[in-house]
Structure formats: structure tokens, C-alpha cells
């Protein structure tokens, strides 16, 4: 088996002190590792220096998904605590005849409880939300129903009773904070539906985006609602045997047309984050054109994949042996990627969601 397709080949040792527990003081002052994948040269700059590389006539593809307060604390009827982690934004359905005066929503959730719950169990979330456990899907995952009095809205309930779900490797004693509600969102987040942020976009400020547009860079928003599956470990030696999670995407016609126009004119397509990569490459047709999409994306990218849309990538540093590393390695090569990671560790870069960034240019 080729080394590029063996899970262990994507392992590296990261000192715990390099796992960022807080965001940088200023978004665009995080550090930036720049890899020229053609020459192999590496530069160490600050994120605001990205303006040196994105040129007039290029397009920056951003993921405008917005993280919602998906981690809820509830109480069983016996009084015991239960954590209800929503795995997607709940979908409403009409059940007014069976339960008048309530709006009802369904979704998948991870349930953490001291004792194994049973189907039909009811969890109270705050004063105005009832969570009914419908079906156990195994490994802590349940189908659930949220019932809310019609005097309240779902967003209102989630804002009052939920927390922004920080990744498991952010393990601060103070838990989530008011800072996280702002900084664990991109400045251009609009479409509610993610349980994790598209972290490469966290480095952009409104002024940096304005500067890029001022120098002739186009901005194309797309949406991919990041799911909890992004943290799922790969558990097979042969990475081609891994089953990727699926996530909902939306590529509007205007953004698809803009990307295609830039490519036709010879400009570069810059993907901000692996989520933008997956959405764009999933949408491409047999002629190499980006097409409007509204649906589910389960594209799994490993070395050997032929990129047809993106030219350059802005991304964060990812967990060892993760599917996100496979995707980046498919663009720049596994050995070159690991060399970048070792260089960053040696210079005390900050890793993962609140960490520093790298860009791969051609």
C-alpha cells in the first residue's frame, strides 16, 4: 500500500502547549505559514499579509455558515442532568393536532447521561423546551423531538438555553465565554446551521476583506454547514476505506458563475478552508464548471484526487490522522505538508480551531 494512503503516515507529535485554547488578540494578526507547493519554499508571516498573494482578478470563496448554540443542558424527570448536543439545526414539522399550542422540531443529537436513557424519555431544557428521545441510533446518538410553546421561537430558546459548542480539544476550565460567541464565528457568518466553525475564515476581518476587494479580488460566498462528523476519528489503516460524514451545502448561481468567470479569465480560485474545497469540488460538472447546488455533500478527498476548481487554499493546522489532513495532502503532497507542520511546531505556531493559518499557493 502506498504510504500516502496509510493512516499512520499522517501522524505527528504536537506539544499540548501548541493547542490554542483562546483566539489571537486580533483575528488577522495570527501567524501565516505560506507554502509554495511548486518550489517547496516556506515563508512565515502574519495573516494580514495574505494581501500580498491574492491578486486582482482572483476570487476568494468563503463559507458563510453560522454556528448555532447546539450544546444544551437539560434535566431528566428524575432531576438528573443530561447534555443534549444537537448534530444539526432542528427541522420543524406540523404536529399541532396531537399537541396543540406547541411547535415541534426534529433532529439528531448526542445524549450524555449518567444512566442510559430509554426511548420516550423526556428531558426538560430550561423552562420552555421539552426534548423527547425518540430512537437510539447507537454510540450516544439519538433521534429527538423538541417541543416549544408557540409563544417562543426556536432561536430564542437556543440562545437562552444553549452554548456555542467548542471543539473537544479546547478544554479550558472556564468553559465557553462571551468571547467565544463572537470569535468562534467568522465575520461573514450568515446562514445558521453549523455545529463547528469553518475555522480558516476566523482570521479575516471586515477591513481585510474590504482591502482585498479594493485591490480587485472577488468574494464568492457558499454555504457548508459543518457537522460534528468533522471531529470523527479515522479508524481504518487504509484511509480509502474510511466513510466520510455528509454535510449540507448550498452554492448559489451567482457564486458559481463568479468562480467560472474567474477561471475563464485566468484568475486564481482561493478556497477559504477545507469546507469550501469540498463544496466546490463536489459541485463541478463533467466540463469542469462549478454548478449551483443545494443538497448533501459527502465528497471524500485523499491523495490521488484531481482538483478541478481550486488553485490555492487557506486553511488551519489539523489534527493528526484526520480526513482534513488527507484533503490538504492531496493538494500539496503528504511529505511537504508534514514538513510544514514540523516547521510550524518548531516556531511555536498555535494549532487547531483557534490556532494559526497556512496557505498553499501554486
PDB file of C-alpha atoms in Angstrom, residues 22-151:
ATOM      1  CA  UNK A  22      -8.122  31.092  23.015  1.00  0.00           C
ATOM      2  CA  UNK A  23      -8.237  33.100  19.782  1.00  0.00           C
ATOM      3  CA  UNK A  24      -5.465  35.512  18.873  1.00  0.00           C
ATOM      4  CA  UNK A  25      -5.878  39.055  20.241  1.00  0.00           C
ATOM      5  CA  UNK A  26      -6.712  40.265  16.725  1.00  0.00           C
ATOM      6  CA  UNK A  27      -8.090  37.998  14.023  1.00  0.00           C
ATOM      7  CA  UNK A  28      -5.732  38.996  11.228  1.00  0.00           C
ATOM      8  CA  UNK A  29      -2.624  39.074  13.445  1.00  0.00           C
ATOM      9  CA  UNK A  30      -2.484  35.309  13.781  1.00  0.00           C
ATOM     10  CA  UNK A  31       0.547  33.807  12.088  1.00  0.00           C
ATOM     11  CA  UNK A  32       0.560  32.602   8.490  1.00  0.00           C
ATOM     12  CA  UNK A  33       2.752  29.890   7.014  1.00  0.00           C
ATOM     13  CA  UNK A  34       2.979  30.282   3.240  1.00  0.00           C
ATOM     14  CA  UNK A  35       3.881  27.197   1.202  1.00  0.00           C
ATOM     15  CA  UNK A  36       4.686  27.494  -2.489  1.00  0.00           C
ATOM     16  CA  UNK A  37       3.838  23.944  -3.495  1.00  0.00           C
ATOM     17  CA  UNK A  38       5.784  24.254  -6.771  1.00  0.00           C
ATOM     18  CA  UNK A  39       9.131  25.271  -5.274  1.00  0.00           C
ATOM     19  CA  UNK A  40       8.610  23.910  -1.763  1.00  0.00           C
ATOM     20  CA  UNK A  41       9.621  27.253  -0.230  1.00  0.00           C
ATOM     21  CA  UNK A  42       8.110  28.238   3.120  1.00  0.00           C
ATOM     22  CA  UNK A  43       7.589  31.744   4.488  1.00  0.00           C
ATOM     23  CA  UNK A  44       6.432  32.793   7.945  1.00  0.00           C
ATOM     24  CA  UNK A  45       4.262  35.924   8.000  1.00  0.00           C
ATOM     25  CA  UNK A  46       1.109  37.287   9.636  1.00  0.00           C
ATOM     26  CA  UNK A  47      -2.358  36.620   8.283  1.00  0.00           C
ATOM     27  CA  UNK A  48      -2.865  40.214   7.168  1.00  0.00           C
ATOM     28  CA  UNK A  49      -0.013  39.594   4.715  1.00  0.00           C
ATOM     29  CA  UNK A  50      -2.348  37.380   2.662  1.00  0.00           C
ATOM     30  CA  UNK A  51      -2.936  40.555   0.627  1.00  0.00           C
ATOM     31  CA  UNK A  52       0.489  40.022  -0.947  1.00  0.00           C
ATOM     32  CA  UNK A  53      -0.641  36.787  -2.580  1.00  0.00           C
ATOM     33  CA  UNK A  54      -4.299  37.197  -3.569  1.00  0.00           C
ATOM     34  CA  UNK A  55      -4.225  39.223  -6.760  1.00  0.00           C
ATOM     35  CA  UNK A  56      -6.603  41.328  -8.858  1.00  0.00           C
ATOM     36  CA  UNK A  57      -8.932  39.074 -10.809  1.00  0.00           C
ATOM     37  CA  UNK A  58      -8.737  36.276  -8.237  1.00  0.00           C
ATOM     38  CA  UNK A  59     -11.758  35.029  -6.308  1.00  0.00           C
ATOM     39  CA  UNK A  60     -11.932  34.206  -2.619  1.00  0.00           C
ATOM     40  CA  UNK A  61     -14.538  31.509  -1.892  1.00  0.00           C
ATOM     41  CA  UNK A  62     -15.826  31.829   1.681  1.00  0.00           C
ATOM     42  CA  UNK A  63     -18.144  29.607   3.694  1.00  0.00           C
ATOM     43  CA  UNK A  64     -20.825  31.804   5.275  1.00  0.00           C
ATOM     44  CA  UNK A  65     -22.262  29.152   7.607  1.00  0.00           C
ATOM     45  CA  UNK A  66     -23.034  30.259  11.162  1.00  0.00           C
ATOM     46  CA  UNK A  67     -22.568  28.176  14.305  1.00  0.00           C
ATOM     47  CA  UNK A  68     -25.670  27.891  16.463  1.00  0.00           C
ATOM     48  CA  UNK A  69     -25.844  27.153  20.230  1.00  0.00           C
ATOM     49  CA  UNK A  70     -26.026  23.388  19.830  1.00  0.00           C
ATOM     50  CA  UNK A  71     -24.953  22.248  23.302  1.00  0.00           C
ATOM     51  CA  UNK A  72     -27.956  22.190  25.647  1.00  0.00           C
ATOM     52  CA  UNK A  73     -28.138  21.231  29.302  1.00  0.00           C
ATOM     53  CA  UNK A  74     -31.317  19.537  30.412  1.00  0.00           C
ATOM     54  CA  UNK A  75     -32.872  17.692  33.308  1.00  0.00           C
ATOM     55  CA  UNK A  76     -34.465  14.277  33.366  1.00  0.00           C
ATOM     56  CA  UNK A  77     -37.796  13.878  35.084  1.00  0.00           C
ATOM     57  CA  UNK A  78     -35.869  12.374  37.994  1.00  0.00           C
ATOM     58  CA  UNK A  79     -33.774  15.539  38.235  1.00  0.00           C
ATOM     59  CA  UNK A  80     -30.531  14.160  36.783  1.00  0.00           C
ATOM     60  CA  UNK A  81     -28.501  16.242  34.362  1.00  0.00           C
ATOM     61  CA  UNK A  82     -28.420  15.435  30.648  1.00  0.00           C
ATOM     62  CA  UNK A  83     -26.382  17.042  27.884  1.00  0.00           C
ATOM     63  CA  UNK A  84     -28.175  17.292  24.560  1.00  0.00           C
ATOM     64  CA  UNK A  85     -25.764  18.089  21.729  1.00  0.00           C
ATOM     65  CA  UNK A  86     -27.702  18.903  18.563  1.00  0.00           C
ATOM     66  CA  UNK A  87     -25.980  17.462  15.485  1.00  0.00           C
ATOM     67  CA  UNK A  88     -27.860  19.658  13.052  1.00  0.00           C
ATOM     68  CA  UNK A  89     -30.216  22.595  13.084  1.00  0.00           C
ATOM     69  CA  UNK A  90     -33.652  21.206  14.048  1.00  0.00           C
ATOM     70  CA  UNK A  91     -36.264  20.902  11.304  1.00  0.00           C
ATOM     71  CA  UNK A  92     -39.849  21.905  12.068  1.00  0.00           C
ATOM     72  CA  UNK A  93     -42.838  19.689  11.329  1.00  0.00           C
ATOM     73  CA  UNK A  94     -46.571  20.036  11.904  1.00  0.00           C
ATOM     74  CA  UNK A  95     -47.952  18.043  14.808  1.00  0.00           C
ATOM     75  CA  UNK A  96     -50.360  20.641  16.152  1.00  0.00           C
ATOM     76  CA  UNK A  97     -53.314  18.266  16.194  1.00  0.00           C
ATOM     77  CA  UNK A  98     -51.527  15.892  18.577  1.00  0.00           C
ATOM     78  CA  UNK A  99     -50.032  18.616  20.767  1.00  0.00           C
ATOM     79  CA  UNK A 100     -51.823  21.954  20.315  1.00  0.00           C
ATOM     80  CA  UNK A 101     -50.040  25.092  21.419  1.00  0.00           C
ATOM     81  CA  UNK A 102     -46.557  23.781  20.608  1.00  0.00           C
ATOM     82  CA  UNK A 103     -44.154  23.947  17.692  1.00  0.00           C
ATOM     83  CA  UNK A 104     -42.208  20.744  17.100  1.00  0.00           C
ATOM     84  CA  UNK A 105     -38.737  20.190  15.672  1.00  0.00           C
ATOM     85  CA  UNK A 106     -36.715  17.060  14.976  1.00  0.00           C
ATOM     86  CA  UNK A 107     -33.009  16.368  14.585  1.00  0.00           C
ATOM     87  CA  UNK A 108     -30.206  14.036  15.613  1.00  0.00           C
ATOM     88  CA  UNK A 109     -28.391  14.620  18.899  1.00  0.00           C
ATOM     89  CA  UNK A 110     -25.690  13.170  21.095  1.00  0.00           C
ATOM     90  CA  UNK A 111     -27.057  12.426  24.553  1.00  0.00           C
ATOM     91  CA  UNK A 112     -24.783  12.294  27.605  1.00  0.00           C
ATOM     92  CA  UNK A 113     -26.380  10.995  30.765  1.00  0.00           C
ATOM     93  CA  UNK A 114     -25.220   9.217  33.916  1.00  0.00           C
ATOM     94  CA  UNK A 115     -27.647   6.399  33.138  1.00  0.00           C
ATOM     95  CA  UNK A 116     -28.627   5.023  29.755  1.00  0.00           C
ATOM     96  CA  UNK A 117     -31.899   6.703  28.726  1.00  0.00           C
ATOM     97  CA  UNK A 118     -34.830   4.861  27.197  1.00  0.00           C
ATOM     98  CA  UNK A 119     -36.953   5.745  24.149  1.00  0.00           C
ATOM     99  CA  UNK A 120     -39.747   8.076  25.145  1.00  0.00           C
ATOM    100  CA  UNK A 121     -37.732   9.691  27.930  1.00  0.00           C
ATOM    101  CA  UNK A 122     -38.381  13.404  28.324  1.00  0.00           C
ATOM    102  CA  UNK A 123     -35.699  15.963  29.111  1.00  0.00           C
ATOM    103  CA  UNK A 124     -36.589  19.493  30.196  1.00  0.00           C
ATOM    104  CA  UNK A 125     -34.380  22.194  28.679  1.00  0.00           C
ATOM    105  CA  UNK A 126     -34.837  25.454  30.520  1.00  0.00           C
ATOM    106  CA  UNK A 127     -38.397  26.404  31.340  1.00  0.00           C
ATOM    107  CA  UNK A 128     -39.902  26.312  27.875  1.00  0.00           C
ATOM    108  CA  UNK A 129     -38.472  23.400  25.899  1.00  0.00           C
ATOM    109  CA  UNK A 130     -39.298  19.708  26.100  1.00  0.00           C
ATOM    110  CA  UNK A 131     -36.946  17.201  24.477  1.00  0.00           C
ATOM    111  CA  UNK A 132     -38.310  13.734  23.756  1.00  0.00           C
ATOM    112  CA  UNK A 133     -35.889  10.919  22.943  1.00  0.00           C
ATOM    113  CA  UNK A 134     -37.348   9.016  20.006  1.00  0.00           C
ATOM    114  CA  UNK A 135     -34.889   6.405  18.740  1.00  0.00           C
ATOM    115  CA  UNK A 136     -31.442   5.250  19.835  1.00  0.00           C
ATOM    116  CA  UNK A 137     -29.038   5.087  16.876  1.00  0.00           C
ATOM    117  CA  UNK A 138     -26.121   3.774  18.955  1.00  0.00           C
ATOM    118  CA  UNK A 139     -22.905   5.328  20.298  1.00  0.00           C
ATOM    119  CA  UNK A 140     -24.853   8.011  22.147  1.00  0.00           C
ATOM    120  CA  UNK A 141     -26.725   9.268  19.082  1.00  0.00           C
ATOM    121  CA  UNK A 142     -30.497   9.703  19.235  1.00  0.00           C
ATOM    122  CA  UNK A 143     -33.322  10.985  17.104  1.00  0.00           C
ATOM    123  CA  UNK A 144     -35.051  13.614  19.218  1.00  0.00           C
ATOM    124  CA  UNK A 145     -38.033  15.936  19.137  1.00  0.00           C
ATOM    125  CA  UNK A 146     -38.002  19.435  20.606  1.00  0.00           C
ATOM    126  CA  UNK A 147     -41.382  20.843  21.613  1.00  0.00           C
ATOM    127  CA  UNK A 148     -41.635  24.592  22.242  1.00  0.00           C
ATOM    128  CA  UNK A 149     -44.702  26.664  23.178  1.00  0.00           C
ATOM    129  CA  UNK A 150     -45.885  28.677  20.199  1.00  0.00           C
ATOM    130  CA  UNK A 151     -45.209  31.895  22.106  1.00  0.00           C
TER     131      UNK A 151
END
